[in-house]
Every structure is written in structure tokens, then in C-alpha cells.
PDB file of C-alpha atoms in Angstrom:
ATOM      1  CA  MET A  18      12.919   0.523   9.564  1.00 80.00           C
ATOM      2  CA  GLU A  19      10.626   2.187   7.076  1.00 84.00           C
ATOM      3  CA  SER A  20       6.904   2.215   7.079  1.00 87.00           C
ATOM      4  CA  ILE A  21       6.988   0.488   3.739  1.00 93.00           C
ATOM      5  CA  GLU A  22       9.795  -2.112   3.578  1.00 96.00           C
ATOM      6  CA  LYS A  23      10.412  -3.915   0.112  1.00 96.00           C
ATOM      7  CA  ARG A  24      13.222  -5.880   1.242  1.00 97.00           C
ATOM      8  CA  LEU A  25      10.858  -7.949   3.067  1.00 97.00           C
ATOM      9  CA  TYR A  26       9.670 -10.855   1.169  1.00 97.00           C
ATOM     10  CA  TYR A  27       6.234 -10.022  -0.412  1.00 95.00           C
ATOM     11  CA  TYR A  28       3.023 -11.961   1.007  1.00 97.00           C
ATOM     12  CA  GLU A  29      -0.502 -10.741   0.967  1.00 97.00           C
ATOM     13  CA  LEU A  30      -2.466 -10.259   3.846  1.00 98.00           C
ATOM     14  CA  LEU A  31      -6.082 -10.596   3.901  1.00 98.00           C
ATOM     15  CA  MET A  32      -8.189  -9.086   6.843  1.00 98.00           C
ATOM     16  CA  THR A  33     -11.700  -8.431   7.459  1.00 98.00           C
ATOM     17  CA  TYR A  34     -13.879  -6.130   9.417  1.00 98.00           C
ATOM     18  CA  GLU A  35     -17.084  -7.707  10.513  1.00 97.00           C
ATOM     19  CA  ASP A  36     -19.594  -4.954  11.676  1.00 98.00           C
ATOM     20  CA  THR A  37     -18.996  -1.507  10.423  1.00 98.00           C
ATOM     21  CA  SER A  38     -21.556   0.065  12.370  1.00 98.00           C
ATOM     22  CA  ASN A  39     -19.425  -0.854  15.391  1.00 97.00           C
ATOM     23  CA  TYR A  40     -15.947   1.108  15.432  1.00 97.00           C
ATOM     24  CA  ILE A  41     -14.093   3.964  17.489  1.00 96.00           C
ATOM     25  CA  GLU A  42     -14.107   7.105  15.788  1.00 96.00           C
ATOM     26  CA  TYR A  43     -10.810   9.191  15.945  1.00 98.00           C
ATOM     27  CA  ASP A  44     -11.017  12.841  14.900  1.00 98.00           C
ATOM     28  CA  LEU A  45      -8.619  14.582  12.570  1.00 98.00           C
ATOM     29  CA  PRO A  46      -5.919  16.832  14.004  1.00 98.00           C
ATOM     30  CA  ASP A  47      -6.794  20.432  13.810  1.00 98.00           C
ATOM     31  CA  GLY A  48      -5.915  21.788  10.513  1.00 98.00           C
ATOM     32  CA  PHE A  49      -7.171  18.721   8.487  1.00 98.00           C
ATOM     33  CA  HIS A  50     -10.551  18.001   6.636  1.00 98.00           C
ATOM     34  CA  PHE A  51     -12.057  15.092   4.550  1.00 98.00           C
ATOM     35  CA  GLU A  52     -13.539  15.710   0.906  1.00 98.00           C
ATOM     36  CA  TYR A  53     -14.704  13.159  -1.475  1.00 98.00           C
ATOM     37  CA  TYR A  54     -13.080  12.576  -4.507  1.00 98.00           C
ATOM     38  CA  GLN A  55     -13.956  15.274  -7.462  1.00 97.00           C
ATOM     39  CA  ASP A  56     -13.641  15.242 -11.172  1.00 94.00           C
ATOM     40  CA  ASP A  57     -10.322  16.775 -11.146  1.00 95.00           C
ATOM     41  CA  ASP A  58      -8.568  14.919  -8.426  1.00 98.00           C
ATOM     42  CA  LEU A  59      -6.632  12.056 -10.307  1.00 98.00           C
ATOM     43  CA  ASP A  60      -3.249  14.028 -10.156  1.00 98.00           C
ATOM     44  CA  ASN A  61      -3.968  14.220  -6.514  1.00 98.00           C
ATOM     45  CA  TRP A  62      -4.644  10.629  -6.091  1.00 98.00           C
ATOM     46  CA  ILE A  63      -1.466  10.064  -8.056  1.00 98.00           C
ATOM     47  CA  ASP A  64       0.484  12.564  -6.329  1.00 98.00           C
ATOM     48  CA  ILE A  65      -0.479  10.775  -2.881  1.00 98.00           C
ATOM     49  CA  HIS A  66       0.717   7.386  -4.136  1.00 97.00           C
ATOM     50  CA  LEU A  67       3.817   8.432  -5.677  1.00 96.00           C
ATOM     51  CA  SER A  68       4.731  10.130  -2.386  1.00 96.00           C
ATOM     52  CA  SER A  69       4.144   7.044  -0.160  1.00 95.00           C
ATOM     53  CA  LYS A  70       6.236   4.761  -2.599  1.00 94.00           C
ATOM     54  CA  GLU A  71       3.277   2.721  -3.931  1.00 93.00           C
ATOM     55  CA  PHE A  72       4.190   3.522  -7.469  1.00 95.00           C
ATOM     56  CA  THR A  73       7.464   4.405  -9.446  1.00 95.00           C
ATOM     57  CA  SER A  74       5.720   6.176 -12.465  1.00 95.00           C
ATOM     58  CA  ARG A  75       2.971   8.649 -13.133  1.00 96.00           C
ATOM     59  CA  LYS A  76       1.904   6.840 -16.248  1.00 94.00           C
ATOM     60  CA  ARG A  77       1.802   3.292 -14.416  1.00 93.00           C
ATOM     61  CA  ALA A  78      -0.254   4.847 -11.659  1.00 97.00           C
ATOM     62  CA  GLU A  79      -2.850   6.567 -13.715  1.00 97.00           C
ATOM     63  CA  GLN A  80      -2.979   3.261 -15.676  1.00 97.00           C
ATOM     64  CA  TYR A  81      -3.583   1.347 -12.378  1.00 96.00           C
ATOM     65  CA  PHE A  82      -6.216   3.824 -11.526  1.00 97.00           C
ATOM     66  CA  TYR A  83      -8.254   3.420 -14.751  1.00 96.00           C
ATOM     67  CA  ASP A  84      -7.806  -0.270 -14.456  1.00 96.00           C
ATOM     68  CA  PHE A  85      -9.167  -0.643 -10.858  1.00 96.00           C
ATOM     69  CA  TYR A  86     -11.747   2.027 -10.905  1.00 96.00           C
ATOM     70  CA  HIS A  87     -13.481   1.080 -13.929  1.00 95.00           C
ATOM     71  CA  TYR A  88     -15.956  -0.990 -12.679  1.00 93.00           C
ATOM     72  CA  PHE A  89     -17.315   1.539 -10.485  1.00 96.00           C
ATOM     73  CA  ILE A  90     -16.202   4.684 -12.057  1.00 96.00           C
ATOM     74  CA  ASN A  91     -19.536   6.705 -11.608  1.00 96.00           C
ATOM     75  CA  GLU A  92     -19.420   5.875  -7.951  1.00 97.00           C
ATOM     76  CA  VAL A  93     -15.704   7.115  -7.399  1.00 98.00           C
ATOM     77  CA  ASP A  94     -16.928  10.485  -6.167  1.00 98.00           C
ATOM     78  CA  LYS A  95     -18.911   8.635  -2.967  1.00 98.00           C
ATOM     79  CA  ARG A  96     -16.221   5.835  -2.473  1.00 98.00           C
ATOM     80  CA  CYS A  97     -13.055   7.672  -2.509  1.00 98.00           C
ATOM     81  CA  ILE A  98     -11.989  10.192   0.241  1.00 98.00           C
ATOM     82  CA  PHE A  99      -9.067  12.546   0.893  1.00 99.00           C
ATOM     83  CA  ILE A 100      -7.503  14.313   3.835  1.00 99.00           C
ATOM     84  CA  VAL A 101      -6.877  17.706   3.168  1.00 98.00           C
ATOM     85  CA  ASP A 102      -4.728  19.987   4.478  1.00 98.00           C
ATOM     86  CA  SER A 103      -6.895  22.899   5.199  1.00 98.00           C
ATOM     87  CA  LYS A 104      -3.941  25.852   5.463  1.00 97.00           C
ATOM     88  CA  THR A 105      -2.840  24.686   1.793  1.00 98.00           C
ATOM     89  CA  ASN A 106      -5.803  22.742   0.258  1.00 98.00           C
ATOM     90  CA  GLU A 107      -3.448  20.125  -0.598  1.00 98.00           C
ATOM     91  CA  LYS A 108      -4.731  16.222  -0.550  1.00 98.00           C
ATOM     92  CA  VAL A 109      -2.299  14.614   1.607  1.00 98.00           C
ATOM     93  CA  ALA A 110      -4.215  10.857   2.075  1.00 98.00           C
ATOM     94  CA  THR A 111      -6.553   8.937   0.643  1.00 98.00           C
ATOM     95  CA  ALA A 112      -8.528   5.554   0.712  1.00 98.00           C
ATOM     96  CA  THR A 113     -11.280   3.811  -1.044  1.00 98.00           C
ATOM     97  CA  ILE A 114     -14.122   1.570  -0.388  1.00 98.00           C
ATOM     98  CA  SER A 115     -14.266  -0.385  -3.541  1.00 98.00           C
ATOM     99  CA  LEU A 116     -17.240  -2.070  -5.062  1.00 96.00           C
ATOM    100  CA  LEU A 117     -16.057  -5.671  -6.159  1.00 95.00           C
ATOM    101  CA  GLU A 118     -16.838  -7.003  -9.599  1.00 93.00           C
ATOM    102  CA  GLU A 119     -16.963 -10.321  -7.995  1.00 94.00           C
ATOM    103  CA  LYS A 120     -17.962 -11.088  -4.299  1.00 94.00           C
ATOM    104  CA  GLU A 121     -15.152 -12.576  -2.137  1.00 94.00           C
ATOM    105  CA  GLY A 122     -16.995 -14.914  -0.364  1.00 93.00           C
ATOM    106  CA  GLU A 123     -19.616 -12.992   1.508  1.00 95.00           C
ATOM    107  CA  TYR A 124     -17.708  -9.810   1.053  1.00 98.00           C
ATOM    108  CA  GLU A 125     -18.865  -7.175  -1.631  1.00 97.00           C
ATOM    109  CA  ALA A 126     -16.725  -4.382  -0.643  1.00 98.00           C
ATOM    110  CA  ALA A 127     -12.987  -4.040   0.075  1.00 98.00           C
ATOM    111  CA  VAL A 128     -10.809  -1.387   1.578  1.00 98.00           C
ATOM    112  CA  ASP A 129      -8.209  -0.367  -1.108  1.00 97.00           C
ATOM    113  CA  TRP A 130      -5.529   2.185  -2.043  1.00 97.00           C
ATOM    114  CA  VAL A 131      -5.154   3.234   1.481  1.00 98.00           C
ATOM    115  CA  ALA A 132      -1.904   6.007   1.502  1.00 98.00           C
ATOM    116  CA  ILE A 133      -0.660   9.052   3.292  1.00 98.00           C
ATOM    117  CA  LYS A 134       1.878  11.169   1.671  1.00 97.00           C
ATOM    118  CA  LYS A 135       5.478  10.499   3.120  1.00 95.00           C
ATOM    119  CA  GLU A 136       5.947  14.061   4.601  1.00 96.00           C
ATOM    120  CA  TYR A 137       2.512  13.608   6.388  1.00 97.00           C
ATOM    121  CA  GLN A 138       3.314  10.484   7.781  1.00 96.00           C
ATOM    122  CA  GLY A 139       3.532  10.634  11.689  1.00 95.00           C
ATOM    123  CA  LYS A 140       1.011  13.671  12.102  1.00 97.00           C
ATOM    124  CA  LYS A 141      -1.506  11.107  13.203  1.00 97.00           C
ATOM    125  CA  LEU A 142      -3.697  10.665  10.269  1.00 98.00           C
ATOM    126  CA  ALA A 143      -3.770   7.166  10.181  1.00 98.00           C
ATOM    127  CA  LYS A 144      -6.162   6.026  12.755  1.00 98.00           C
ATOM    128  CA  PRO A 145      -8.828   8.918  11.802  1.00 98.00           C
ATOM    129  CA  LEU A 146      -8.301   7.802   7.948  1.00 98.00           C
ATOM    130  CA  ILE A 147      -9.159   4.041   9.007  1.00 98.00           C
ATOM    131  CA  SER A 148     -12.251   5.152  11.539  1.00 98.00           C
ATOM    132  CA  ARG A 149     -13.574   7.287   8.491  1.00 98.00           C
ATOM    133  CA  PHE A 150     -13.515   4.759   6.118  1.00 98.00           C
ATOM    134  CA  ILE A 151     -14.825   2.188   8.279  1.00 98.00           C
ATOM    135  CA  LYS A 152     -17.926   4.524   8.547  1.00 98.00           C
ATOM    136  CA  LEU A 153     -17.995   5.264   5.011  1.00 98.00           C
ATOM    137  CA  ALA A 154     -18.666   1.420   4.348  1.00 98.00           C
ATOM    138  CA  ASN A 155     -21.084   1.401   6.580  1.00 98.00           C
ATOM    139  CA  GLU A 156     -22.916   4.504   5.002  1.00 98.00           C
ATOM    140  CA  LEU A 157     -22.594   2.805   1.832  1.00 98.00           C
ATOM    141  CA  GLY A 158     -24.608  -0.169   3.271  1.00 98.00           C
ATOM    142  CA  HIS A 159     -21.393  -2.714   3.442  1.00 98.00           C
ATOM    143  CA  LYS A 160     -21.573  -4.189   6.908  1.00 98.00           C
ATOM    144  CA  LYS A 161     -18.784  -6.366   6.324  1.00 98.00           C
ATOM    145  CA  ILE A 162     -15.405  -5.302   4.353  1.00 98.00           C
ATOM    146  CA  ILE A 163     -12.580  -7.126   3.252  1.00 98.00           C
ATOM    147  CA  LEU A 164      -9.150  -5.592   3.283  1.00 98.00           C
ATOM    148  CA  HIS A 165      -5.828  -6.367   1.019  1.00 96.00           C
ATOM    149  CA  THR A 166      -2.759  -5.362   2.514  1.00 97.00           C
ATOM    150  CA  GLN A 167       0.823  -7.083   2.369  1.00 97.00           C
ATOM    151  CA  THR A 168       3.768  -7.744   4.390  1.00 98.00           C
ATOM    152  CA  HIS A 169       5.606  -4.691   2.628  1.00 97.00           C
ATOM    153  CA  THR A 170       3.317  -2.557   4.415  1.00 97.00           C
ATOM    154  CA  TRP A 171       3.892  -4.015   7.643  1.00 98.00           C
ATOM    155  CA  LEU A 172       2.872  -1.002   9.856  1.00 97.00           C
ATOM    156  CA  ALA A 173      -0.401  -0.274   8.387  1.00 97.00           C
ATOM    157  CA  ALA A 174      -1.146  -3.849   8.793  1.00 98.00           C
ATOM    158  CA  LYS A 175      -0.298  -3.400  12.555  1.00 98.00           C
ATOM    159  CA  ILE A 176      -2.692  -0.309  12.925  1.00 98.00           C
ATOM    160  CA  TYR A 177      -5.736  -2.186  10.913  1.00 98.00           C
ATOM    161  CA  LEU A 178      -5.004  -4.956  13.531  1.00 98.00           C
ATOM    162  CA  ASP A 179      -5.131  -2.479  16.240  1.00 98.00           C
ATOM    163  CA  LEU A 180      -8.374  -0.799  15.070  1.00 98.00           C
ATOM    164  CA  GLY A 181     -10.688  -3.742  14.910  1.00 98.00           C
ATOM    165  CA  PHE A 182      -9.442  -5.799  11.502  1.00 98.00           C
ATOM    166  CA  ASN A 183      -8.859  -9.452  11.990  1.00 98.00           C
ATOM    167  CA  PRO A 184      -6.640 -11.768   9.674  1.00 98.00           C
ATOM    168  CA  HIS A 185      -8.518 -13.727   7.142  1.00 97.00           C
ATOM    169  CA  ARG A 186      -7.574 -17.042   5.547  1.00 96.00           C
ATOM    170  CA  ILE A 187      -4.055 -17.377   7.533  1.00 97.00           C
ATOM    171  CA  GLU A 188      -3.289 -20.618   6.355  1.00 96.00           C
ATOM    172  CA  GLU A 189      -2.830 -19.320   2.439  1.00 95.00           C
ATOM    173  CA  ASN A 190      -0.010 -16.919   3.296  1.00 96.00           C
ATOM    174  CA  LEU A 191       1.125 -18.185   6.779  1.00 98.00           C
ATOM    175  CA  LYS A 192       4.498 -16.965   6.091  1.00 98.00           C
ATOM    176  CA  GLY A 193       3.202 -13.706   5.629  1.00 98.00           C
ATOM    177  CA  TRP A 194       1.650 -13.526   8.885  1.00 98.00           C
ATOM    178  CA  GLN A 195       4.911 -14.806  10.617  1.00 98.00           C
ATOM    179  CA  ILE A 196       6.835 -12.197   9.390  1.00 98.00           C
ATOM    180  CA  LEU A 197       4.001  -9.784  10.748  1.00 98.00           C
ATOM    181  CA  LYS A 198       4.042 -11.481  13.956  1.00 98.00           C
ATOM    182  CA  THR A 199       7.784 -11.364  14.429  1.00 98.00           C
ATOM    183  CA  LEU A 200       7.724  -7.373  13.342  1.00 98.00           C
ATOM    184  CA  THR A 201       4.785  -6.390  15.452  1.00 97.00           C
ATOM    185  CA  ASN A 202       4.362  -9.329  18.162  1.00 98.00           C
ATOM    186  CA  HIS A 203       0.621  -8.239  18.104  1.00 98.00           C
ATOM    187  CA  GLN A 204      -1.681 -10.098  20.370  1.00 98.00           C
ATOM    188  CA  LYS A 205      -4.199 -10.958  17.526  1.00 98.00           C
ATOM    189  CA  LEU A 206      -1.142 -13.329  16.250  1.00 98.00           C
ATOM    190  CA  LYS A 207      -0.518 -14.720  19.340  1.00 97.00           C
ATOM    191  CA  ASP A 208      -0.856 -18.347  18.228  1.00 97.00           C
ATOM    192  CA  ILE A 209       1.516 -17.687  14.986  1.00 98.00           C
ATOM    193  CA  GLU A 210       5.007 -18.597  15.318  1.00 97.00           C
ATOM    194  CA  LYS A 211       7.811 -16.175  14.765  1.00 98.00           C
ATOM    195  CA  VAL A 212      10.307 -16.774  12.050  1.00 98.00           C
ATOM    196  CA  GLU A 213      14.238 -16.050  11.989  1.00 97.00           C
ATOM    197  CA  GLU A 214      15.494 -12.798  10.015  1.00 92.00           C
ATOM    198  CA  GLU A 215      16.651 -14.724   7.162  1.00 93.00           C
ATOM    199  CA  GLU A 216      13.196 -15.908   6.467  1.00 96.00           C
ATOM    200  CA  MET A 217      11.804 -12.415   6.724  1.00 98.00           C
ATOM    201  CA  TYR A 218      14.231 -10.702   4.024  1.00 97.00           C
ATOM    202  CA  SER A 219      14.982 -11.413   0.527  1.00 96.00           C
ATOM    203  CA  LYS A 220      18.783 -11.387  -0.184  1.00 95.00           C
ATOM    204  CA  THR A 221      17.788 -10.364  -3.606  1.00 95.00           C
ATOM    205  CA  ALA A 222      15.913  -7.388  -2.609  1.00 97.00           C
ATOM    206  CA  CYS A 223      18.198  -6.460  -0.205  1.00 97.00           C
ATOM    207  CA  LYS A 224      21.378  -6.130  -2.502  1.00 97.00           C
ATOM    208  CA  ILE A 225      19.342  -4.532  -4.975  1.00 98.00           C
ATOM    209  CA  TYR A 226      18.388  -1.857  -2.638  1.00 97.00           C
ATOM    210  CA  GLU A 227      22.033  -1.161  -1.430  1.00 97.00           C
ATOM    211  CA  LYS A 228      22.927  -0.952  -5.221  1.00 97.00           C
ATOM    212  CA  LEU A 229      20.191   1.505  -5.819  1.00 98.00           C
ATOM    213  CA  LYS A 230      21.166   3.380  -2.563  1.00 97.00           C
ATOM    214  CA  LYS A 231      24.565   3.934  -3.919  1.00 97.00           C
ATOM    215  CA  ILE A 232      23.120   5.396  -7.089  1.00 98.00           C
ATOM    216  CA  TYR A 233      20.307   7.522  -5.647  1.00 98.00           C
ATOM    217  CA  ILE A 234      21.327   8.003  -2.209  1.00 97.00           C
ATOM    218  CA  ASP A 235      17.768   8.740  -0.714  1.00 94.00           C
ATOM    219  CA  ASN A 236      14.072  10.005  -1.586  1.00 93.00           C
ATOM    220  CA  PHE A 237      13.843   7.504  -4.455  1.00 96.00           C
ATOM    221  CA  ASN A 238      10.849   4.950  -5.038  1.00 96.00           C
ATOM    222  CA  TYR A 239      11.365   1.271  -6.136  1.00 97.00           C
ATOM    223  CA  GLU A 240       9.867  -2.021  -6.886  1.00 96.00           C
ATOM    224  CA  ILE A 241      11.157  -5.029  -7.894  1.00 96.00           C
ATOM    225  CA  TRP A 242       9.590  -7.739  -9.772  1.00 94.00           C
ATOM    226  CA  TYR A 243      11.091 -11.210  -9.758  1.00 86.00           C
ATOM    227  CA  LYS A 244       7.930 -13.580  -9.679  1.00 79.00           C
ATOM    228  CA  ASN A 245       7.200 -15.371 -13.025  1.00 84.00           C
ATOM    229  CA  ASN A 246      10.990 -15.093 -14.166  1.00 87.00           C
ATOM    230  CA  ARG A 247      10.964 -11.350 -14.218  1.00 91.00           C
ATOM    231  CA  ASN A 248      13.977  -9.260 -13.329  1.00 96.00           C
ATOM    232  CA  ASP A 249      12.762  -5.936 -13.497  1.00 97.00           C
ATOM    233  CA  VAL A 250      13.498  -3.026 -11.456  1.00 98.00           C
ATOM    234  CA  TYR A 251      11.848   0.430 -11.465  1.00 97.00           C
ATOM    235  CA  VAL A 252      13.063   3.685  -9.617  1.00 98.00           C
ATOM    236  CA  TYR A 253      11.305   6.860  -9.409  1.00 97.00           C
ATOM    237  CA  LYS A 254      13.288   9.834  -8.281  1.00 96.00           C
ATOM    238  CA  ASP A 255      12.865  13.790  -9.297  1.00 95.00           C
ATOM    239  CA  LYS A 256       9.711  12.718 -11.280  1.00 93.00           C
ATOM    240  CA  VAL A 257      11.889  10.614 -13.506  1.00 97.00           C
ATOM    241  CA  THR A 258      11.253   6.816 -14.086  1.00 97.00           C
ATOM    242  CA  TYR A 259      14.379   4.480 -14.651  1.00 98.00           C
ATOM    243  CA  GLU A 260      13.701   0.615 -15.456  1.00 97.00           C
ATOM    244  CA  TYR A 261      16.507  -1.753 -15.117  1.00 98.00           C
ATOM    245  CA  LYS A 262      16.969  -5.423 -15.627  1.00 97.00           C
ATOM    246  CA  TYR A 263      18.815  -7.252 -12.881  1.00 97.00           C
ATOM    247  CA  TYR A 264      21.128 -10.309 -12.822  1.00 96.00           C
ATOM    248  CA  GLU A 265      22.733 -12.355 -10.221  1.00 92.00           C
ATOM    249  CA  LYS A 266      26.442 -13.407 -10.727  1.00 92.00           C
ATOM    250  CA  ASP A 267      28.857 -14.861  -8.411  1.00 92.00           C
ATOM    251  CA  GLU A 268      26.735 -13.710  -5.207  1.00 90.00           C
ATOM    252  CA  ASP A 269      26.475 -10.004  -6.670  1.00 95.00           C
ATOM    253  CA  ILE A 270      23.688  -8.096  -8.561  1.00 96.00           C
ATOM    254  CA  ILE A 271      24.243  -6.621 -11.646  1.00 97.00           C
ATOM    255  CA  LEU A 272      21.955  -3.647 -12.654  1.00 98.00           C
ATOM    256  CA  GLU A 273      21.727  -2.954 -16.285  1.00 97.00           C
ATOM    257  CA  LEU A 274      19.833   0.463 -17.210  1.00 98.00           C
ATOM    258  CA  ILE A 275      17.132  -0.163 -20.172  1.00 97.00           C
ATOM    259  CA  LYS A 276      15.048   2.609 -20.145  1.00 96.00           C
ATOM    260  CA  GLU A 277      14.462   6.305 -18.682  1.00 96.00           C
ATOM    261  CA  ASP A 278      11.505   8.314 -18.776  1.00 92.00           C
ATOM    262  CA  ASN A 279      10.320  11.643 -17.849  1.00 84.00           C
TER     263      ASN A 279
END
């Protein structure tokens, strides 16, 4: 299973960390170091999120950046961090401690936009990145932080639980937590029931993925939008974005290419 699995039903998962002064520090492997965001790092931020399959378009990624960071844009250089490959000076992972425009209950800061480039996943960067952003939150004066993740990034969700985050408002997205329990059997979810496989995977998403795999073979990003009566599919491969409409007919999926954008 992929570390980002978009065939799963999408549910948001909220987690919290209640004391950022108390954490286990994990050192980066040799050959890597941390740096803060600098004025010319937008492209690096986008590259990381494209590689990790977060986005399917550079334009969309850039718009998300400005829409999201506008509230605390003057503080990005102390709230957004990167892991850097010291040999190549390539920025390969990132995370942000966001200042919330409106508090979420008692939480005024959140963990956002955590990503590691695909080719650097599995190189023991995740735990050092997580421990560093917990430390960063504490340095910024945030004793408690909230984290938004989702079922699609199920493996990252497991690691957050491993490193001290706890489920928050489980009842709001119980089905999502049941999916995570089924995939990880995590001790912190011991009181949550597992679900059957057919309750975890969207049949529509599975069919669309199989169609895309025949077209693009491998190394492609995709997004499926079917909420609010949308039927959009976006694909990113070799720096080109493809936009489709999909239609369900006789238990099959029809993909109609609408736009191609370099």
C-alpha cells in the first residue's frame, strides 16, 4: 500500500499534542540539516508537495500557498522549516507551525503542510521532522498544538500517534478513525472497532485509479473531487497537468479529458 492512498475514503483526522516542552528528540541522519524558509523558497516548497503527491499542478500549489500563508506571511521565515540534503543543497522535506487566524477551541497554532519528497521517503527523516516541529512550536510559545491529517495519509497518521499526538474529537469522523485502526491496529485506537475492506475503499476511486494506471502507467499524481456533486479528476505527470470529468455508466467509469496544461 502507498504511504498516500487516495483509494481510501477521505476522512479528516484531528490530533493534538498537549505539552510541546515534552517530546523525544530524533536526530537527522548524517548528511542532512534543517533550514528555515527563505524568500526564494516557494518553488522548493511546491517541489516537495508535488513530489509527495499532495498537488497535481504547480499553479494550484502556488495558489494554495498564498491562500494559506497570507494570514502570517511575515512570520513564514520562522514558522516553516525544511530538511536539506547537505550534499546537494536540495530541500527535501518541510513542515509548518501555522498561526491560526481563528482559534480552534484552546488551540492557536496548528501543524500543517508536512511532506517529504517521494525519493527521500524511507530515509528516516519523518521522526526527526516531527520532533523538530514540536520543538519549533514550543520555541514559538505554543504549548499545545492541533494537527489536521486524513485517512489518505494513513502512514503519517500512524507516526504522529507513535510520537505523542492523540486523537481529537473522534466522534466527528468515527469512520475515519475506524479505517486507521484497521490499517494500523494502533494501541491508541484500542477502543475503536475495525471495519471491513469494502467500508475502507471507495469503489469509484478504485475504478478511476485503474483507468489512470492504464493511461499513465506509473509516477503520476492524481486527485479525485466528488464532493458537492463534483466529478473532477486531476493528474500530474512529467510537469503536465491533465483535467478530466468522470462519469459512471453500467458500473464502469468513463474519463473525459477536458484540459491539458503545461
